[in-house]
Amino acid sequence: MKSPIFVANWKLNKSYTESIAWISQNQTDLTLLAQSATIVLCPSFPALAPLMQLSKGTGILVGAQNCAQNEQGNFTGEVSAQSLQEVGCSHAIIGHSERRRLFNETDEVIAKKAFLLLQNKITPILCVGESDPTTELKIIIAALEPQLSIFKSAPYKSHKNIVIAYEPVWAVGSQKRPSIEIIGQVVQWIRAYATTNFPHFVVAILYGGSVNQNFMSLIKNIEGLQGILAGGASLDFQIFKNIVSLK
Ligand code: PGA
């Protein structure tokens, strides 16, 4: 993989103390890993600031798992893109299938988040994927197209980098995975779509959904794939390290 990106999405699986322990116990190894790959750790909100402190000088980046769709105002419980920028986040995940499914997030809501992130110079990591297993590329494309189209009208003047994570919904947390051929075709299609529809953005394409060490060794040679988004496999440092080392 060329300039690979590895995103660790800890979801609600690590507490504040556990998040800090993960990075502080593995700082030397992480610093080495970050020399040849972009590592983005995405803990829950309270751990963002301490992780920023602990990652100083290591090359490790810190990202959020979500952000508010509004800039500011009376929106109890929300965290703004501006706050994420002030705390030092380089990335933020948006459109994760768990947020779409469990929190009813629509493409319209996700677009607002993407725009605010870009305006705050944070790289959005947009998750896109089809709901049910299929080997038919045209069904996958029909699901992905509206999800990706949010970038057609996105502001690009202040920040040009975006990440798109192809995450089949049915593969997330299920130990089920698409074939290498399908991932390869989808990556190529996303690349062509991005070049045609939002050429002013610099786009990195990742895969996510039940990645483990075995699967990493299979997908690492997929043409145009630039990294992975790992959920379960990022919780244990040794497993995450092994996956990054396979790049
Ligand atoms: P998983 O999660 O690796 O546990 O399937 C991936 C994700 O939620 O992005």
PDB file of C-alpha atoms and ligand atoms in Angstrom:
ATOM      1  CA  MET A   1       0.000   0.000   0.000  1.00  0.00           C
ATOM      2  CA  LYS A   2       1.242   3.472  -0.895  1.00  0.00           C
ATOM      3  CA  SER A   3       1.186   5.995   2.032  1.00  0.00           C
ATOM      4  CA  PRO A   4      -1.187   3.742   3.983  1.00  0.00           C
ATOM      5  CA  ILE A   5      -3.713   5.089   6.465  1.00  0.00           C
ATOM      6  CA  PHE A   6      -4.895   3.037   9.439  1.00  0.00           C
ATOM      7  CA  VAL A   7      -7.872   4.324  11.374  1.00  0.00           C
ATOM      8  CA  ALA A   8      -8.656   2.820  14.785  1.00  0.00           C
ATOM      9  CA  ASN A   9     -12.324   3.302  15.606  1.00  0.00           C
ATOM     10  CA  TRP A  10     -12.771   2.399  19.257  1.00  0.00           C
ATOM     11  CA  LYS A  11     -16.494   3.222  19.277  1.00  0.00           C
ATOM     12  CA  LEU A  12     -17.899   2.847  22.817  1.00  0.00           C
ATOM     13  CA  ASN A  13     -15.439   0.070  23.582  1.00  0.00           C
ATOM     14  CA  LYS A  14     -12.723   1.912  25.450  1.00  0.00           C
ATOM     15  CA  SER A  15     -13.201   4.117  28.485  1.00  0.00           C
ATOM     16  CA  TYR A  16     -11.236   7.313  29.046  1.00  0.00           C
ATOM     17  CA  THR A  17      -8.685   5.483  31.223  1.00  0.00           C
ATOM     18  CA  GLU A  18      -8.407   2.537  28.814  1.00  0.00           C
ATOM     19  CA  SER A  19      -7.838   4.875  25.866  1.00  0.00           C
ATOM     20  CA  ILE A  20      -5.015   6.645  27.674  1.00  0.00           C
ATOM     21  CA  ALA A  21      -3.470   3.326  28.754  1.00  0.00           C
ATOM     22  CA  TRP A  22      -3.550   1.980  25.148  1.00  0.00           C
ATOM     23  CA  ILE A  23      -1.403   4.839  23.862  1.00  0.00           C
ATOM     24  CA  SER A  24       0.829   5.411  26.873  1.00  0.00           C
ATOM     25  CA  GLN A  25       1.793   1.726  27.151  1.00  0.00           C
ATOM     26  CA  ASN A  26       2.705   1.529  23.465  1.00  0.00           C
ATOM     27  CA  GLN A  27       4.241   4.900  22.702  1.00  0.00           C
ATOM     28  CA  THR A  28       7.579   3.584  21.423  1.00  0.00           C
ATOM     29  CA  ASP A  29       5.997   1.061  19.057  1.00  0.00           C
ATOM     30  CA  LEU A  30       3.444   3.599  17.877  1.00  0.00           C
ATOM     31  CA  THR A  31       6.138   6.137  17.081  1.00  0.00           C
ATOM     32  CA  LEU A  32       7.859   3.529  14.900  1.00  0.00           C
ATOM     33  CA  LEU A  33       4.615   2.567  13.142  1.00  0.00           C
ATOM     34  CA  ALA A  34       3.843   6.223  12.438  1.00  0.00           C
ATOM     35  CA  GLN A  35       7.101   6.593  10.514  1.00  0.00           C
ATOM     36  CA  SER A  36       5.782   4.528   7.613  1.00  0.00           C
ATOM     37  CA  ALA A  37       1.990   4.857   7.934  1.00  0.00           C
ATOM     38  CA  THR A  38      -0.613   7.410   8.920  1.00  0.00           C
ATOM     39  CA  ILE A  39      -2.159   6.201  12.173  1.00  0.00           C
ATOM     40  CA  VAL A  40      -5.387   7.873  13.286  1.00  0.00           C
ATOM     41  CA  LEU A  41      -6.741   6.943  16.715  1.00  0.00           C
ATOM     42  CA  CYS A  42     -10.430   7.664  17.269  1.00  0.00           C
ATOM     43  CA  PRO A  43     -11.382   7.444  20.956  1.00  0.00           C
ATOM     44  CA  SER A  44     -14.568   8.791  22.513  1.00  0.00           C
ATOM     45  CA  PHE A  45     -14.761  12.577  22.979  1.00  0.00           C
ATOM     46  CA  PRO A  46     -13.342  12.976  26.521  1.00  0.00           C
ATOM     47  CA  ALA A  47     -10.148  11.107  25.575  1.00  0.00           C
ATOM     48  CA  LEU A  48      -9.364  13.334  22.567  1.00  0.00           C
ATOM     49  CA  ALA A  49      -7.471  16.038  24.468  1.00  0.00           C
ATOM     50  CA  PRO A  50      -5.296  13.695  26.580  1.00  0.00           C
ATOM     51  CA  LEU A  51      -4.537  11.572  23.503  1.00  0.00           C
ATOM     52  CA  MET A  52      -3.440  14.701  21.664  1.00  0.00           C
ATOM     53  CA  GLN A  53      -1.017  15.424  24.517  1.00  0.00           C
ATOM     54  CA  LEU A  54       0.294  11.856  24.608  1.00  0.00           C
ATOM     55  CA  SER A  55       0.754  11.674  20.853  1.00  0.00           C
ATOM     56  CA  LYS A  56       2.856  14.852  20.645  1.00  0.00           C
ATOM     57  CA  GLY A  57       6.131  14.079  18.911  1.00  0.00           C
ATOM     58  CA  THR A  58       5.068  10.537  17.960  1.00  0.00           C
ATOM     59  CA  GLY A  59       3.518  11.296  14.571  1.00  0.00           C
ATOM     60  CA  ILE A  60       0.259   9.660  15.684  1.00  0.00           C
ATOM     61  CA  LEU A  61      -2.915  11.538  14.704  1.00  0.00           C
ATOM     62  CA  VAL A  62      -6.133  11.766  16.680  1.00  0.00           C
ATOM     63  CA  GLY A  63      -9.627  11.784  15.212  1.00  0.00           C
ATOM     64  CA  ALA A  64     -13.198  12.034  16.441  1.00  0.00           C
ATOM     65  CA  GLN A  65     -15.920   9.434  15.874  1.00  0.00           C
ATOM     66  CA  ASN A  66     -18.566  12.018  15.055  1.00  0.00           C
ATOM     67  CA  CYS A  67     -19.300  15.741  15.089  1.00  0.00           C
ATOM     68  CA  ALA A  68     -22.325  18.024  15.277  1.00  0.00           C
ATOM     69  CA  GLN A  69     -24.226  18.984  12.135  1.00  0.00           C
ATOM     70  CA  ASN A  70     -24.578  22.542  13.461  1.00  0.00           C
ATOM     71  CA  GLU A  71     -21.906  25.131  14.005  1.00  0.00           C
ATOM     72  CA  GLN A  72     -23.130  26.171  17.456  1.00  0.00           C
ATOM     73  CA  GLY A  73     -26.292  26.853  19.411  1.00  0.00           C
ATOM     74  CA  ASN A  74     -28.791  25.095  21.617  1.00  0.00           C
ATOM     75  CA  PHE A  75     -27.987  21.486  20.733  1.00  0.00           C
ATOM     76  CA  THR A  76     -27.502  19.701  24.040  1.00  0.00           C
ATOM     77  CA  GLY A  77     -24.949  16.927  23.953  1.00  0.00           C
ATOM     78  CA  GLU A  78     -23.372  17.835  20.615  1.00  0.00           C
ATOM     79  CA  VAL A  79     -19.677  18.511  19.920  1.00  0.00           C
ATOM     80  CA  SER A  80     -18.807  21.054  17.230  1.00  0.00           C
ATOM     81  CA  ALA A  81     -16.277  20.744  14.426  1.00  0.00           C
ATOM     82  CA  GLN A  82     -14.677  23.924  15.786  1.00  0.00           C
ATOM     83  CA  SER A  83     -14.107  22.283  19.181  1.00  0.00           C
ATOM     84  CA  LEU A  84     -12.585  19.264  17.445  1.00  0.00           C
ATOM     85  CA  GLN A  85     -10.264  21.541  15.537  1.00  0.00           C
ATOM     86  CA  GLU A  86      -9.278  23.444  18.688  1.00  0.00           C
ATOM     87  CA  VAL A  87      -8.505  20.214  20.516  1.00  0.00           C
ATOM     88  CA  GLY A  88      -6.236  19.174  17.625  1.00  0.00           C
ATOM     89  CA  CYS A  89      -8.199  16.518  15.721  1.00  0.00           C
ATOM     90  CA  SER A  90      -6.894  15.942  12.222  1.00  0.00           C
ATOM     91  CA  HIS A  91      -9.767  13.637  11.191  1.00  0.00           C
ATOM     92  CA  ALA A  92     -13.371  12.827  12.087  1.00  0.00           C
ATOM     93  CA  ILE A  93     -15.460   9.823  11.100  1.00  0.00           C
ATOM     94  CA  ILE A  94     -18.862  10.672   9.633  1.00  0.00           C
ATOM     95  CA  GLY A  95     -21.641   8.566   8.189  1.00  0.00           C
ATOM     96  CA  HIS A  96     -20.652   5.408  10.034  1.00  0.00           C
ATOM     97  CA  SER A  97     -23.325   2.761   9.484  1.00  0.00           C
ATOM     98  CA  GLU A  98     -23.980   2.608  13.230  1.00  0.00           C
ATOM     99  CA  ARG A  99     -24.805   6.304  13.209  1.00  0.00           C
ATOM    100  CA  ARG A 100     -26.928   6.000  10.078  1.00  0.00           C
ATOM    101  CA  ARG A 101     -28.825   2.999  11.456  1.00  0.00           C
ATOM    102  CA  LEU A 102     -29.051   3.633  15.199  1.00  0.00           C
ATOM    103  CA  PHE A 103     -29.165   7.441  15.195  1.00  0.00           C
ATOM    104  CA  ASN A 104     -31.102   7.931  11.944  1.00  0.00           C
ATOM    105  CA  GLU A 105     -28.438  10.032  10.265  1.00  0.00           C
ATOM    106  CA  THR A 106     -29.321  10.871   6.677  1.00  0.00           C
ATOM    107  CA  ASP A 107     -27.039  11.883   3.822  1.00  0.00           C
ATOM    108  CA  GLU A 108     -28.294  15.444   4.324  1.00  0.00           C
ATOM    109  CA  VAL A 109     -27.162  15.471   7.962  1.00  0.00           C
ATOM    110  CA  ILE A 110     -23.866  13.824   7.056  1.00  0.00           C
ATOM    111  CA  ALA A 111     -23.251  16.438   4.348  1.00  0.00           C
ATOM    112  CA  LYS A 112     -23.638  19.234   6.917  1.00  0.00           C
ATOM    113  CA  LYS A 113     -21.068  17.532   9.137  1.00  0.00           C
ATOM    114  CA  ALA A 114     -18.667  17.078   6.220  1.00  0.00           C
ATOM    115  CA  PHE A 115     -18.930  20.758   5.270  1.00  0.00           C
ATOM    116  CA  LEU A 116     -18.264  21.959   8.821  1.00  0.00           C
ATOM    117  CA  LEU A 117     -15.278  19.648   9.163  1.00  0.00           C
ATOM    118  CA  LEU A 118     -13.770  20.892   5.907  1.00  0.00           C
ATOM    119  CA  GLN A 119     -14.307  24.501   6.931  1.00  0.00           C
ATOM    120  CA  ASN A 120     -12.429  23.694  10.152  1.00  0.00           C
ATOM    121  CA  LYS A 121      -9.587  21.997   8.247  1.00  0.00           C
ATOM    122  CA  ILE A 122     -10.423  18.538   9.558  1.00  0.00           C
ATOM    123  CA  THR A 123     -10.320  15.595   7.154  1.00  0.00           C
ATOM    124  CA  PRO A 124     -13.696  13.850   7.067  1.00  0.00           C
ATOM    125  CA  ILE A 125     -13.583  10.047   6.962  1.00  0.00           C
ATOM    126  CA  LEU A 126     -16.860   9.274   5.219  1.00  0.00           C
ATOM    127  CA  CYS A 127     -18.112   5.697   5.622  1.00  0.00           C
ATOM    128  CA  VAL A 128     -20.170   4.348   2.738  1.00  0.00           C
ATOM    129  CA  GLY A 129     -21.573   0.899   2.076  1.00  0.00           C
ATOM    130  CA  GLU A 130     -24.456  -1.275   0.961  1.00  0.00           C
ATOM    131  CA  SER A 131     -26.805  -2.836   3.514  1.00  0.00           C
ATOM    132  CA  ASP A 132     -26.967  -6.447   2.354  1.00  0.00           C
ATOM    133  CA  PRO A 133     -24.421  -8.861   0.950  1.00  0.00           C
ATOM    134  CA  THR A 134     -24.337  -8.916  -2.843  1.00  0.00           C
ATOM    135  CA  THR A 135     -21.864  -9.748  -5.553  1.00  0.00           C
ATOM    136  CA  GLU A 136     -23.537  -7.372  -8.007  1.00  0.00           C
ATOM    137  CA  LEU A 137     -21.490  -4.249  -8.468  1.00  0.00           C
ATOM    138  CA  LYS A 138     -24.456  -2.272  -9.790  1.00  0.00           C
ATOM    139  CA  ILE A 139     -26.403  -2.839  -6.542  1.00  0.00           C
ATOM    140  CA  ILE A 140     -23.406  -1.662  -4.517  1.00  0.00           C
ATOM    141  CA  ILE A 141     -22.983   1.392  -6.741  1.00  0.00           C
ATOM    142  CA  ALA A 142     -26.661   2.283  -6.364  1.00  0.00           C
ATOM    143  CA  ALA A 143     -26.175   2.326  -2.579  1.00  0.00           C
ATOM    144  CA  LEU A 144     -22.886   4.216  -2.633  1.00  0.00           C
ATOM    145  CA  GLU A 145     -23.727   6.920  -5.164  1.00  0.00           C
ATOM    146  CA  PRO A 146     -26.068   9.028  -2.969  1.00  0.00           C
ATOM    147  CA  GLN A 147     -23.756   8.610   0.018  1.00  0.00           C
ATOM    148  CA  LEU A 148     -20.746   9.856  -1.948  1.00  0.00           C
ATOM    149  CA  SER A 149     -22.587  12.599  -3.800  1.00  0.00           C
ATOM    150  CA  ILE A 150     -22.429  14.847  -0.706  1.00  0.00           C
ATOM    151  CA  PHE A 151     -18.929  15.881  -1.765  1.00  0.00           C
ATOM    152  CA  LYS A 152     -20.135  17.260  -5.106  1.00  0.00           C
ATOM    153  CA  SER A 153     -21.086  20.555  -3.490  1.00  0.00           C
ATOM    154  CA  ALA A 154     -18.663  20.459  -0.541  1.00  0.00           C
ATOM    155  CA  PRO A 155     -16.387  23.438   0.149  1.00  0.00           C
ATOM    156  CA  TYR A 156     -12.815  22.675  -0.845  1.00  0.00           C
ATOM    157  CA  LYS A 157     -11.063  26.026  -0.553  1.00  0.00           C
ATOM    158  CA  SER A 158      -9.910  25.672   3.079  1.00  0.00           C
ATOM    159  CA  HIS A 159      -9.222  21.924   3.136  1.00  0.00           C
ATOM    160  CA  LYS A 160      -8.737  19.501   0.262  1.00  0.00           C
ATOM    161  CA  ASN A 161      -8.229  16.123   1.914  1.00  0.00           C
ATOM    162  CA  ILE A 162     -11.006  13.613   2.352  1.00  0.00           C
ATOM    163  CA  VAL A 163     -11.044   9.922   3.197  1.00  0.00           C
ATOM    164  CA  ILE A 164     -13.692   7.514   1.940  1.00  0.00           C
ATOM    165  CA  ALA A 165     -14.033   4.221   3.772  1.00  0.00           C
ATOM    166  CA  TYR A 166     -15.879   1.495   1.877  1.00  0.00           C
ATOM    167  CA  GLU A 167     -17.621  -0.331   4.696  1.00  0.00           C
ATOM    168  CA  PRO A 168     -20.333  -2.793   3.674  1.00  0.00           C
ATOM    169  CA  VAL A 169     -22.872  -2.433   6.481  1.00  0.00           C
ATOM    170  CA  TRP A 170     -23.288  -6.209   6.742  1.00  0.00           C
ATOM    171  CA  ALA A 171     -19.538  -6.686   7.167  1.00  0.00           C
ATOM    172  CA  VAL A 172     -19.134  -4.312  10.120  1.00  0.00           C
ATOM    173  CA  GLY A 173     -18.615  -6.261  13.347  1.00  0.00           C
ATOM    174  CA  SER A 174     -19.977  -9.467  11.778  1.00  0.00           C
ATOM    175  CA  GLN A 175     -16.839 -11.447  10.854  1.00  0.00           C
ATOM    176  CA  LYS A 176     -18.256 -11.532   7.324  1.00  0.00           C
ATOM    177  CA  ARG A 177     -16.382  -9.904   4.471  1.00  0.00           C
ATOM    178  CA  PRO A 178     -16.794  -9.240   0.747  1.00  0.00           C
ATOM    179  CA  SER A 179     -14.496 -10.891  -1.765  1.00  0.00           C
ATOM    180  CA  ILE A 180     -11.207  -9.270  -2.704  1.00  0.00           C
ATOM    181  CA  GLU A 181     -12.528  -8.916  -6.265  1.00  0.00           C
ATOM    182  CA  ILE A 182     -15.560  -6.927  -5.146  1.00  0.00           C
ATOM    183  CA  ILE A 183     -13.484  -4.641  -2.925  1.00  0.00           C
ATOM    184  CA  GLY A 184     -11.105  -4.061  -5.839  1.00  0.00           C
ATOM    185  CA  GLN A 185     -13.963  -3.164  -8.176  1.00  0.00           C
ATOM    186  CA  VAL A 186     -15.593  -0.857  -5.634  1.00  0.00           C
ATOM    187  CA  VAL A 187     -12.302   0.928  -4.931  1.00  0.00           C
ATOM    188  CA  GLN A 188     -11.837   1.521  -8.665  1.00  0.00           C
ATOM    189  CA  TRP A 189     -15.397   2.750  -9.032  1.00  0.00           C
ATOM    190  CA  ILE A 190     -15.062   5.157  -6.060  1.00  0.00           C
ATOM    191  CA  ARG A 191     -11.819   6.504  -7.527  1.00  0.00           C
ATOM    192  CA  ALA A 192     -13.461   7.127 -10.913  1.00  0.00           C
ATOM    193  CA  TYR A 193     -16.528   8.690  -9.276  1.00  0.00           C
ATOM    194  CA  ALA A 194     -14.398  11.035  -7.165  1.00  0.00           C
ATOM    195  CA  THR A 195     -12.261  12.067 -10.134  1.00  0.00           C
ATOM    196  CA  THR A 196     -15.364  12.917 -12.147  1.00  0.00           C
ATOM    197  CA  ASN A 197     -17.527  14.474  -9.460  1.00  0.00           C
ATOM    198  CA  PHE A 198     -15.201  16.163  -6.974  1.00  0.00           C
ATOM    199  CA  PRO A 199     -11.824  16.425  -8.701  1.00  0.00           C
ATOM    200  CA  HIS A 200     -10.613  19.279  -6.469  1.00  0.00           C
ATOM    201  CA  PHE A 201     -10.376  16.944  -3.457  1.00  0.00           C
ATOM    202  CA  VAL A 202      -7.425  14.712  -2.620  1.00  0.00           C
ATOM    203  CA  VAL A 203      -9.161  11.421  -1.875  1.00  0.00           C
ATOM    204  CA  ALA A 204      -7.836   8.401   0.019  1.00  0.00           C
ATOM    205  CA  ILE A 205      -9.890   5.205  -0.177  1.00  0.00           C
ATOM    206  CA  LEU A 206      -9.975   2.706   2.708  1.00  0.00           C
ATOM    207  CA  TYR A 207     -11.784  -0.544   3.421  1.00  0.00           C
ATOM    208  CA  GLY A 208     -13.494  -1.314   6.739  1.00  0.00           C
ATOM    209  CA  GLY A 209     -15.572  -4.210   8.042  1.00  0.00           C
ATOM    210  CA  SER A 210     -14.279  -7.158  10.077  1.00  0.00           C
ATOM    211  CA  VAL A 211     -10.645  -6.589   9.110  1.00  0.00           C
ATOM    212  CA  ASN A 212      -8.323  -9.013  10.876  1.00  0.00           C
ATOM    213  CA  GLN A 213      -4.741 -10.061  10.240  1.00  0.00           C
ATOM    214  CA  ASN A 214      -5.647 -12.742   7.681  1.00  0.00           C
ATOM    215  CA  PHE A 215      -7.887 -10.413   5.732  1.00  0.00           C
ATOM    216  CA  MET A 216      -5.292  -7.648   5.830  1.00  0.00           C
ATOM    217  CA  SER A 217      -2.776  -9.938   4.165  1.00  0.00           C
ATOM    218  CA  LEU A 218      -5.329 -10.540   1.382  1.00  0.00           C
ATOM    219  CA  ILE A 219      -6.460  -6.963   0.790  1.00  0.00           C
ATOM    220  CA  LYS A 220      -3.130  -5.191   1.063  1.00  0.00           C
ATOM    221  CA  ASN A 221      -2.396  -5.740  -2.629  1.00  0.00           C
ATOM    222  CA  ILE A 222      -5.680  -4.334  -3.913  1.00  0.00           C
ATOM    223  CA  GLU A 223      -4.850  -1.680  -6.483  1.00  0.00           C
ATOM    224  CA  GLY A 224      -5.729   1.801  -5.252  1.00  0.00           C
ATOM    225  CA  LEU A 225      -6.658   0.778  -1.711  1.00  0.00           C
ATOM    226  CA  GLN A 226      -4.858   3.082   0.694  1.00  0.00           C
ATOM    227  CA  GLY A 227      -5.611   1.622   4.084  1.00  0.00           C
ATOM    228  CA  ILE A 228      -8.173   0.322   6.486  1.00  0.00           C
ATOM    229  CA  LEU A 229     -10.613   1.380   9.140  1.00  0.00           C
ATOM    230  CA  ALA A 230     -10.514  -1.137  11.980  1.00  0.00           C
ATOM    231  CA  GLY A 231     -13.048  -1.472  14.757  1.00  0.00           C
ATOM    232  CA  GLY A 232     -12.670  -4.682  16.762  1.00  0.00           C
ATOM    233  CA  ALA A 233      -9.145  -5.328  15.497  1.00  0.00           C
ATOM    234  CA  SER A 234      -7.921  -1.975  16.817  1.00  0.00           C
ATOM    235  CA  LEU A 235      -8.817  -2.622  20.450  1.00  0.00           C
ATOM    236  CA  ASP A 236      -5.867  -4.878  21.188  1.00  0.00           C
ATOM    237  CA  PHE A 237      -2.602  -3.078  20.486  1.00  0.00           C
ATOM    238  CA  GLN A 238      -0.713  -6.189  19.370  1.00  0.00           C
ATOM    239  CA  ILE A 239      -3.366  -7.137  16.793  1.00  0.00           C
ATOM    240  CA  PHE A 240      -3.526  -3.559  15.489  1.00  0.00           C
ATOM    241  CA  LYS A 241       0.269  -3.432  15.269  1.00  0.00           C
ATOM    242  CA  ASN A 242       0.380  -6.719  13.346  1.00  0.00           C
ATOM    243  CA  ILE A 243      -2.194  -5.403  10.878  1.00  0.00           C
ATOM    244  CA  VAL A 244      -0.299  -2.146  10.318  1.00  0.00           C
ATOM    245  CA  SER A 245       2.957  -4.081   9.932  1.00  0.00           C
ATOM    246  CA  LEU A 246       1.448  -6.156   7.095  1.00  0.00           C
ATOM    247  CA  LYS A 247       0.913  -3.058   4.920  1.00  0.00           C
TER     248      LYS A 247
HETATM  249  P1  PGA B   1     -15.120  -3.823  12.671  1.00  0.00           P
HETATM  250  O1  PGA B   1     -15.634  -2.332  12.656  1.00  0.00           O
HETATM  251  O2  PGA B   1     -13.693  -3.787  12.208  1.00  0.00           O
HETATM  252  O3  PGA B   1     -15.244  -4.259  14.099  1.00  0.00           O
HETATM  253  O4  PGA B   1     -15.990  -4.591  11.752  1.00  0.00           O
HETATM  254  C1  PGA B   1     -15.335  -1.520  11.563  1.00  0.00           C
HETATM  255  C2  PGA B   1     -16.025  -0.218  11.719  1.00  0.00           C
HETATM  256  O5  PGA B   1     -16.983  -0.108  12.467  1.00  0.00           O
HETATM  257  O6  PGA B   1     -15.673   0.761  11.096  1.00  0.00           O
END
